[in-house]
Short mmCIF file of C-alpha atoms and ligand atoms in Angstrom, two decimals:
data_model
loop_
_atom_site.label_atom_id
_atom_site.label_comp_id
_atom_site.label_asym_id
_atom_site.label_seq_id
_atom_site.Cartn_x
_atom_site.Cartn_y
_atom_site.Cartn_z
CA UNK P 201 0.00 0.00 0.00
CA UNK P 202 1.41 3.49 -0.72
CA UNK P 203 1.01 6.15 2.08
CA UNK P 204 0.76 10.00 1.55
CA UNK P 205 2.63 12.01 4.46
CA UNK P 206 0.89 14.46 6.74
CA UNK P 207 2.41 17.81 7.71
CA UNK P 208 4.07 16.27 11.04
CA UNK P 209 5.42 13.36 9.12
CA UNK P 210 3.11 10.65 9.77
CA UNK P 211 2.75 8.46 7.02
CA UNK P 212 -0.92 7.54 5.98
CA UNK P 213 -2.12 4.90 3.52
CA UNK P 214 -3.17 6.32 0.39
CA UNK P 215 -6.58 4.04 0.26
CA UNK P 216 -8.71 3.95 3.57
CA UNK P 217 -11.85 1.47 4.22
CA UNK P 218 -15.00 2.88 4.80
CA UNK P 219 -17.35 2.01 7.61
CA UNK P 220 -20.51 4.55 6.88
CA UNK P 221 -23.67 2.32 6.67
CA UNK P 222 -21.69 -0.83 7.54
CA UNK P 223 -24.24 -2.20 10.67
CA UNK P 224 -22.30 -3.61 13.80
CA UNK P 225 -22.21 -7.13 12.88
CA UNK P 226 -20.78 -9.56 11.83
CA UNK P 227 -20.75 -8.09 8.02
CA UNK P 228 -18.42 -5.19 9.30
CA UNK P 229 -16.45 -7.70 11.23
CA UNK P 230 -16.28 -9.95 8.31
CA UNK P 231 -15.53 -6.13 5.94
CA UNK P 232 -12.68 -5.09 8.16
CA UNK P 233 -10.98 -8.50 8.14
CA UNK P 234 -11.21 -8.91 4.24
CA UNK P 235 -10.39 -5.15 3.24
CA UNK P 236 -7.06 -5.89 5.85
CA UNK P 237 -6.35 -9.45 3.95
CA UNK P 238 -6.28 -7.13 0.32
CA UNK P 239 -4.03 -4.83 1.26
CA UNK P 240 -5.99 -2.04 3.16
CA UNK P 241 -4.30 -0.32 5.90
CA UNK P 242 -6.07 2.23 6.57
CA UNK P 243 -9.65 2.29 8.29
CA UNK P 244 -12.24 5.41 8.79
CA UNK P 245 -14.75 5.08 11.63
CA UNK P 246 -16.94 7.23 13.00
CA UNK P 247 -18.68 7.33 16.78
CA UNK P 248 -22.06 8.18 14.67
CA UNK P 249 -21.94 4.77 12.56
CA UNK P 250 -22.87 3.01 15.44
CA UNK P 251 -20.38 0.47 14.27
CA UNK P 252 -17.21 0.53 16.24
CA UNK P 253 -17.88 -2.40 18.18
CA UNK P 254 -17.86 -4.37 15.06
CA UNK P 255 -15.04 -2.71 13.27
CA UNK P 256 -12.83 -3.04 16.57
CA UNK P 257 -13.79 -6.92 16.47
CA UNK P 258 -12.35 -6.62 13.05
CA UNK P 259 -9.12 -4.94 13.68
CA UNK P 260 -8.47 -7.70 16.96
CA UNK P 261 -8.91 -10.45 14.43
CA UNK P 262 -7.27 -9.09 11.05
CA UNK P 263 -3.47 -11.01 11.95
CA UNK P 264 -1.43 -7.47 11.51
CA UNK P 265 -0.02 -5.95 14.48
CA UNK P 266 -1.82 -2.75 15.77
CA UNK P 267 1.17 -0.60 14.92
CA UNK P 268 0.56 -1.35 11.08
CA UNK P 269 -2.37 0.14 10.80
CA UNK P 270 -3.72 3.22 10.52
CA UNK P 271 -6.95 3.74 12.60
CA UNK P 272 -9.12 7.16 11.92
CA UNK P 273 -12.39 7.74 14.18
CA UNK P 274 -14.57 11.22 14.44
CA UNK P 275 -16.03 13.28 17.31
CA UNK P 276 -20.16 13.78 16.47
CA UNK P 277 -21.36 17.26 16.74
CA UNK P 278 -23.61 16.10 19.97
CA UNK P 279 -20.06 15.78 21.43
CA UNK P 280 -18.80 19.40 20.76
CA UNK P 281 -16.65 20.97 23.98
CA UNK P 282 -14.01 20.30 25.62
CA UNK P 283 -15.37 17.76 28.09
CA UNK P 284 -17.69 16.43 25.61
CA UNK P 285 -14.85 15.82 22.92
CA UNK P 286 -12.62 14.05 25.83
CA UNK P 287 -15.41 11.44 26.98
CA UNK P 288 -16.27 10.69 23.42
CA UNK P 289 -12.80 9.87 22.77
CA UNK P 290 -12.13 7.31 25.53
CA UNK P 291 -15.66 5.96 24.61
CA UNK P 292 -14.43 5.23 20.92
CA UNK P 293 -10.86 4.00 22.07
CA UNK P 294 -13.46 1.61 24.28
CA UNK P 295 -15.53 0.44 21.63
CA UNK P 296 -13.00 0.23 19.35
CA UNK P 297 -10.98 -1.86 21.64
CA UNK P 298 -7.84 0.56 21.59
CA UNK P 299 -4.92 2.18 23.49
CA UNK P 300 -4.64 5.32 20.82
CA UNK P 301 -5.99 6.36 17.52
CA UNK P 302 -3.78 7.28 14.71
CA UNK P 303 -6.13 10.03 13.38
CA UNK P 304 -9.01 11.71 15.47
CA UNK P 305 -11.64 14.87 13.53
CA UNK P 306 -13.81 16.94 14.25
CA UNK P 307 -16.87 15.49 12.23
CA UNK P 308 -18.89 18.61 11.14
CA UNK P 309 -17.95 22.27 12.02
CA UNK P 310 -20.37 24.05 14.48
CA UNK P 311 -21.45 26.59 12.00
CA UNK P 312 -23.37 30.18 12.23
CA UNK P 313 -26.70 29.10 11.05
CA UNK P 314 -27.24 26.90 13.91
CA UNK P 315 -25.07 28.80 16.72
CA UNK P 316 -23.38 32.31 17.46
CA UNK P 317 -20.73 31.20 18.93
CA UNK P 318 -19.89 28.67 16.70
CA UNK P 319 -16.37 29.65 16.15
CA UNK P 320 -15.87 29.29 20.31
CA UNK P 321 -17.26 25.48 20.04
CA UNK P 322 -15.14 24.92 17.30
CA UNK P 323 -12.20 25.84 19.24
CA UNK P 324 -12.99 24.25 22.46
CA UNK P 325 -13.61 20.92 20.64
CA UNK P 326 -9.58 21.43 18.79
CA UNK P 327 -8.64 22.19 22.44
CA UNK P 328 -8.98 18.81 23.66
CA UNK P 329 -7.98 17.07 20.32
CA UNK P 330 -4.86 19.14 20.61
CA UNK P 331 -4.28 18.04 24.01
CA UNK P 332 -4.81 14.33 23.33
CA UNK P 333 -2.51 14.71 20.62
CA UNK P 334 -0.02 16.04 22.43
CA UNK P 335 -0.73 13.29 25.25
CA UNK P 336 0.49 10.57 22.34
CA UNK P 337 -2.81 9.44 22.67
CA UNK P 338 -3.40 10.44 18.91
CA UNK P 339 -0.78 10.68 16.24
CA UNK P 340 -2.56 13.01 14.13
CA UNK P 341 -5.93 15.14 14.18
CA UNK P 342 -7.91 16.96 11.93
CA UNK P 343 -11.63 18.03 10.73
CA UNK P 344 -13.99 17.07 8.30
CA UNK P 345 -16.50 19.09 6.45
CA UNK P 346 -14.57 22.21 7.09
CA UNK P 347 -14.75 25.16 4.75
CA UNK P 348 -12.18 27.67 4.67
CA UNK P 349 -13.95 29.87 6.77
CA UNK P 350 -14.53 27.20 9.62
CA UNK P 351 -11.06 26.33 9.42
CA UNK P 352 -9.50 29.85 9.98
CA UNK P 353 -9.39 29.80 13.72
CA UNK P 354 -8.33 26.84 14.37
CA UNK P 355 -5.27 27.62 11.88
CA UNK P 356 -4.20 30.55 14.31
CA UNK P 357 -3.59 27.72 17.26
CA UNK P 358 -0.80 25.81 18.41
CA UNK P 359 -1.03 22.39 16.37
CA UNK P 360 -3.05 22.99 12.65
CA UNK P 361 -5.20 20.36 11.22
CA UNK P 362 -3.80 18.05 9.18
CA UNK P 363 -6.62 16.29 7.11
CA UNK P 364 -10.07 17.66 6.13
CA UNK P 365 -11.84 14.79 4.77
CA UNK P 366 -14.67 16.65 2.69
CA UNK P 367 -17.00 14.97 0.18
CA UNK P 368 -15.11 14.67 -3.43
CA UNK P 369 -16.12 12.54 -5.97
CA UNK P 370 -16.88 13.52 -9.99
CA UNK P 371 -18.64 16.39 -10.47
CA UNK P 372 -17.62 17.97 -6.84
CA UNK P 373 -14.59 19.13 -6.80
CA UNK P 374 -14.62 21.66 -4.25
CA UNK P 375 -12.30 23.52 -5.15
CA UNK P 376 -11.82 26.55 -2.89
CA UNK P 377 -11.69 24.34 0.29
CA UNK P 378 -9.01 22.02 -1.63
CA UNK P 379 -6.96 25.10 -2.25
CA UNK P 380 -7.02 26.53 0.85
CA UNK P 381 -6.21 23.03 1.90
CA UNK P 382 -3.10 22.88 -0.40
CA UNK P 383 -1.93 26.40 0.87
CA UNK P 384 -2.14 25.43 4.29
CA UNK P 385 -0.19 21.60 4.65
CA UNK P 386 -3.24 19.94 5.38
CA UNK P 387 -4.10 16.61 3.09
CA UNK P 388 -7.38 16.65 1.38
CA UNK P 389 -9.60 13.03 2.21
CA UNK P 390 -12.45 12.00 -0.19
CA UNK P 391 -15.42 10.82 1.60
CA UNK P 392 -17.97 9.23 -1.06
CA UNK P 393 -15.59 9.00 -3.61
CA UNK P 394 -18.19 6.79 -5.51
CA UNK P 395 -21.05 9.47 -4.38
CA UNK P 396 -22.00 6.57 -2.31
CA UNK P 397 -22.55 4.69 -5.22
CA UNK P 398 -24.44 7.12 -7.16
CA UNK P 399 -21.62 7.83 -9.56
CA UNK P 400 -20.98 4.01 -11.06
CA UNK P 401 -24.08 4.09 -13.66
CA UNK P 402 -22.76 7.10 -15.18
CA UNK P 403 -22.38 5.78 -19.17
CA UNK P 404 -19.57 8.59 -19.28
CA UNK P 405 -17.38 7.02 -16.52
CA UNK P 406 -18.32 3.48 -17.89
CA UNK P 407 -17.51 4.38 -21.22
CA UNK P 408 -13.77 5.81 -19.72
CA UNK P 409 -13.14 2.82 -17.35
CA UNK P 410 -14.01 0.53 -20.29
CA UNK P 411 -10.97 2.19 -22.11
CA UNK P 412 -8.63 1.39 -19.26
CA UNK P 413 -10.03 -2.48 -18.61
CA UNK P 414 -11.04 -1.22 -15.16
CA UNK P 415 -14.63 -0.43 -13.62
CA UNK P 416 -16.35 2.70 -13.25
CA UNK P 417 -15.36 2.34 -8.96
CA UNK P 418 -11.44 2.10 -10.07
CA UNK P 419 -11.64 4.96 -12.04
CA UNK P 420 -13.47 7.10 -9.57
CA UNK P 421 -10.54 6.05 -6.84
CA UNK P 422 -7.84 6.25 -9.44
CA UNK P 423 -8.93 9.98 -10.04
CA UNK P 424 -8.86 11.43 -6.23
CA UNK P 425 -6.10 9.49 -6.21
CA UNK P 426 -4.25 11.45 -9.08
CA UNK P 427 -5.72 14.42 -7.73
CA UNK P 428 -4.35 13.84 -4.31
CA UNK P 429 -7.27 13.19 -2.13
CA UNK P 430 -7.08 10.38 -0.23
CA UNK P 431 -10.20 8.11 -1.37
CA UNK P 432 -12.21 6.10 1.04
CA UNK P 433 -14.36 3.98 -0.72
CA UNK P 434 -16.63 1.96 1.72
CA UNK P 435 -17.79 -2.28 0.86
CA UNK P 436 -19.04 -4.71 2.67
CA UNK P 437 -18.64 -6.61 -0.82
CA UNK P 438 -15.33 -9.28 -0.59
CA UNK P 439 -14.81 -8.64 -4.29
CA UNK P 440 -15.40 -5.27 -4.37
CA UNK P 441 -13.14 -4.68 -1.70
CA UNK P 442 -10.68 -5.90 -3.92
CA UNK P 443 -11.47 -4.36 -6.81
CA UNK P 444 -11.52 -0.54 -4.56
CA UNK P 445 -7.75 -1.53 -4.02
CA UNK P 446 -6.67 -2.38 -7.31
CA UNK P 447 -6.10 0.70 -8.30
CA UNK P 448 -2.32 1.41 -8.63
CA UNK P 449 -1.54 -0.61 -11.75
CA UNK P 450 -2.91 1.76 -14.08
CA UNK P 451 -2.99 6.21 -15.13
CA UNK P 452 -5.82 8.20 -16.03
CA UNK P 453 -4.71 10.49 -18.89
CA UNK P 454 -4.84 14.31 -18.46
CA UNK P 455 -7.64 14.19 -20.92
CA UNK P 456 -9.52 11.75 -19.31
CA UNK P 457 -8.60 13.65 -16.13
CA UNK P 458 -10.38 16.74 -17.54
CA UNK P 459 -13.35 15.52 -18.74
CA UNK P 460 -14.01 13.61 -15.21
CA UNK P 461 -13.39 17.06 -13.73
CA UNK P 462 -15.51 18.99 -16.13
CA UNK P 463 -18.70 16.52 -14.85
CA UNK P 464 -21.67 17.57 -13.68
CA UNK P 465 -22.80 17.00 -10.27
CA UNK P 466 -24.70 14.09 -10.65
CA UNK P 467 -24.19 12.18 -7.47
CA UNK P 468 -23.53 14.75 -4.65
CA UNK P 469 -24.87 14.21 -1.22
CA UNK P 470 -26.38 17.74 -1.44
CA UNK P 471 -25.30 18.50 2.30
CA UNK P 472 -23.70 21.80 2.88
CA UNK P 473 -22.28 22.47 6.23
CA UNK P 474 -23.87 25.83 6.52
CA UNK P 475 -26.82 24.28 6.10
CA UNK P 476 -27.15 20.80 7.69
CA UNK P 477 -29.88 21.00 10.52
CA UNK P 478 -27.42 18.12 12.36
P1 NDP Z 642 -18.85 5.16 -1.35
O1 NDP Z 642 -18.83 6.37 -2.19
O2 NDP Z 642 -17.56 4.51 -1.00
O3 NDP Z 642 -19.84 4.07 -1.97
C1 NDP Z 642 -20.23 2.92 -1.22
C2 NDP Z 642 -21.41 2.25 -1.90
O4 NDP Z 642 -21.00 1.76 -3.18
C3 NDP Z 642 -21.93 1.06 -1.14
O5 NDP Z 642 -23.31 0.97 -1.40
C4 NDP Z 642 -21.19 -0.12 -1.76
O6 NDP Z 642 -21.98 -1.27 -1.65
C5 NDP Z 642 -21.05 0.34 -3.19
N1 NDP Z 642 -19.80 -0.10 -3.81
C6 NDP Z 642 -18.56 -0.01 -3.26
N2 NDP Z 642 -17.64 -0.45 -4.12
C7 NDP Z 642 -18.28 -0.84 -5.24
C8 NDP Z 642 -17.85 -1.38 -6.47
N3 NDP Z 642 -16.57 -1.62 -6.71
N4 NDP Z 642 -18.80 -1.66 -7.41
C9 NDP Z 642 -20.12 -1.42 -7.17
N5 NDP Z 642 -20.57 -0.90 -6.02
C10 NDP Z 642 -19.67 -0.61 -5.05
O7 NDP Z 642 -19.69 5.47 -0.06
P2 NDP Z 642 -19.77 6.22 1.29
O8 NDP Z 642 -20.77 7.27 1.10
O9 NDP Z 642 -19.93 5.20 2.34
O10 NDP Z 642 -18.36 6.95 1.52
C11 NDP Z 642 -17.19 6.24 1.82
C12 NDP Z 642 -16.70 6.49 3.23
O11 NDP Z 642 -16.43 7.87 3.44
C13 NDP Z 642 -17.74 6.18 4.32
O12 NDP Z 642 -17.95 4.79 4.49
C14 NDP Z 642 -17.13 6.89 5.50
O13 NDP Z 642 -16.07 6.15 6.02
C15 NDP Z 642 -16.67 8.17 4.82
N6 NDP Z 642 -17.72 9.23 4.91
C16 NDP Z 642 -17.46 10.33 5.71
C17 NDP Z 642 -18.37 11.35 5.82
C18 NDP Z 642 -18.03 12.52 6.68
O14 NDP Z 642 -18.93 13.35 6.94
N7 NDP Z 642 -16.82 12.66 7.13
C19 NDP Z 642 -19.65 11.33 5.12
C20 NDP Z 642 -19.83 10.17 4.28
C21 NDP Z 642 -18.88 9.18 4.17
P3 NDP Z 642 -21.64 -2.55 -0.71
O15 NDP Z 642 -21.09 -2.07 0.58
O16 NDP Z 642 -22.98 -3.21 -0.57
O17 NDP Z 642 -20.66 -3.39 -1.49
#
């Protein structure tokens, strides 16, 4: 598996497994152990999937030792604060079944239609991440769903994000949060990078995959990829799973490239974080 590098030097594998919609089962049990078995490295849970029981049964039972993989979870907004942010975090090390987390975010920013002081929460939340971090009880945070403007103030304190894992997928690009991303050291992650799905009966992509011997999911990977955004395409699928990974034998052509990028939206979740009422 190749790894990307984040701004404090941590290596991070350049394909991460999904766990959104995955129920806490035996299926995610069953997910996490196959996706490890093909290659993956690199998992991304959530508190709010309701799943880390399952995906922590997964990791015991994969066979590779703890310090080989790369383990991401999230805060959920009813978690903002300081003290809320702290007890959410042992609870996930808990369910998980872990002694630290190699990536911890911030799920969702608090923004300003749903609070006034949204920029305090925000802050008060990175306050304990940053301490946690600094504890060596995380080896790298960050936030998700963060627009420039949510991200400002938490760029003026003493450790910086370094991921944002925003939605990005064909025909949403996002392009001003990616740049301001860029500018600032902190690595772009693709959440949905098959729009959950949405994006594989597009005759366009098929038509483009078709050209490479590779399916309209590859090529959707391939391109954040090649774009630098670390995909996380979720299975539960064994052969799917495999086919998210095999993705580093082959090189989408700047054309190609283009025309993916020039895409309508035609899969987007449609959720804004100015505007989500959660
Ligand atoms: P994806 O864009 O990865 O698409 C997953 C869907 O596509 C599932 O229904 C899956 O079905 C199906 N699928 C996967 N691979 C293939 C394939 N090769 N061929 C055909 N169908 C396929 O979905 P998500 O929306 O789950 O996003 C991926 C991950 O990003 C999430 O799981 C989560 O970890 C993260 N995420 C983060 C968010 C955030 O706010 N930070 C928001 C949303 C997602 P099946 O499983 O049945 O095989």
């Amino acid at each position: 598996m190749q790894t990307m590098k984040l701004s404090n030097g941590i290596a991070i594998p350049s394909v991460g497994y999904g766990t959104w919609q995955s129920p806490d089962s035996e299926i995610t049990v069953t997910g996490v152990k196959a996706a490890v078995s093909c290659g993956y490295r690199h998992i991304d849970a959530a508190a709010i999937y309701g799943n880390e029981v399952s995906v922590g049964k997964g990791i015991a039972a994969c066979g590779i030792p703890r310090e080989d993989l790369f383990i991401t979870s999230k805060v959920w907004n009813a978690d903002r604060g300081y003290d809320q942010t702290l007890a959410a975090f042992e609870k996930t090390l808990s369910d998980l079944g872990l002694d630290y987390l190699d990536l911890y975010l911030i799920h969702w920013p608090a923004a300003s239609h749903r609070f006034k002081r949204w920029e305090e929460i925000n802050l008060s939340t990175w306050q304990a991440m940053t301490e946690l971090y600094k504890a060596g009880k995380i080896r790298a945070i960050g936030v998700s769903n963060f627009k420039p403007h949510h991200l400002a103030a938490l760029m003026k304190t003493e450790v910086q994000p370094q991921v944002n894992q925003i939605e990005f997928h064909p025909g949403f690009l996002q392009e001003d949060t990616v740049r301001y991303c860029r500018e600032n050291g902190i690595l772009v992650e693709a959440w949905s990078p098959l729009g959950t799905g949405r994006m594989l009966s597009n005759p366009e992509l098929q038509e483009i995959a078709r050209h490479y011997g590779k399916s309209a999911a590859q090529v959707c990977i391939r391109w954040c990829l090649q774009h630098e955004a670390l995909p996380l395409p979720k299975s539960v699928t064994p052969s799917r799973i495999q086919e998210n990974i095999d993705v580093f034998d082959f090189e989408i052509s700047t054309a190609d490239m283009k025309s993916i990028d020039l895409m309508d939206n035609f899969g987007g979740s449609g959720l804004d974080p100015d505007k989500v009422l959660f």
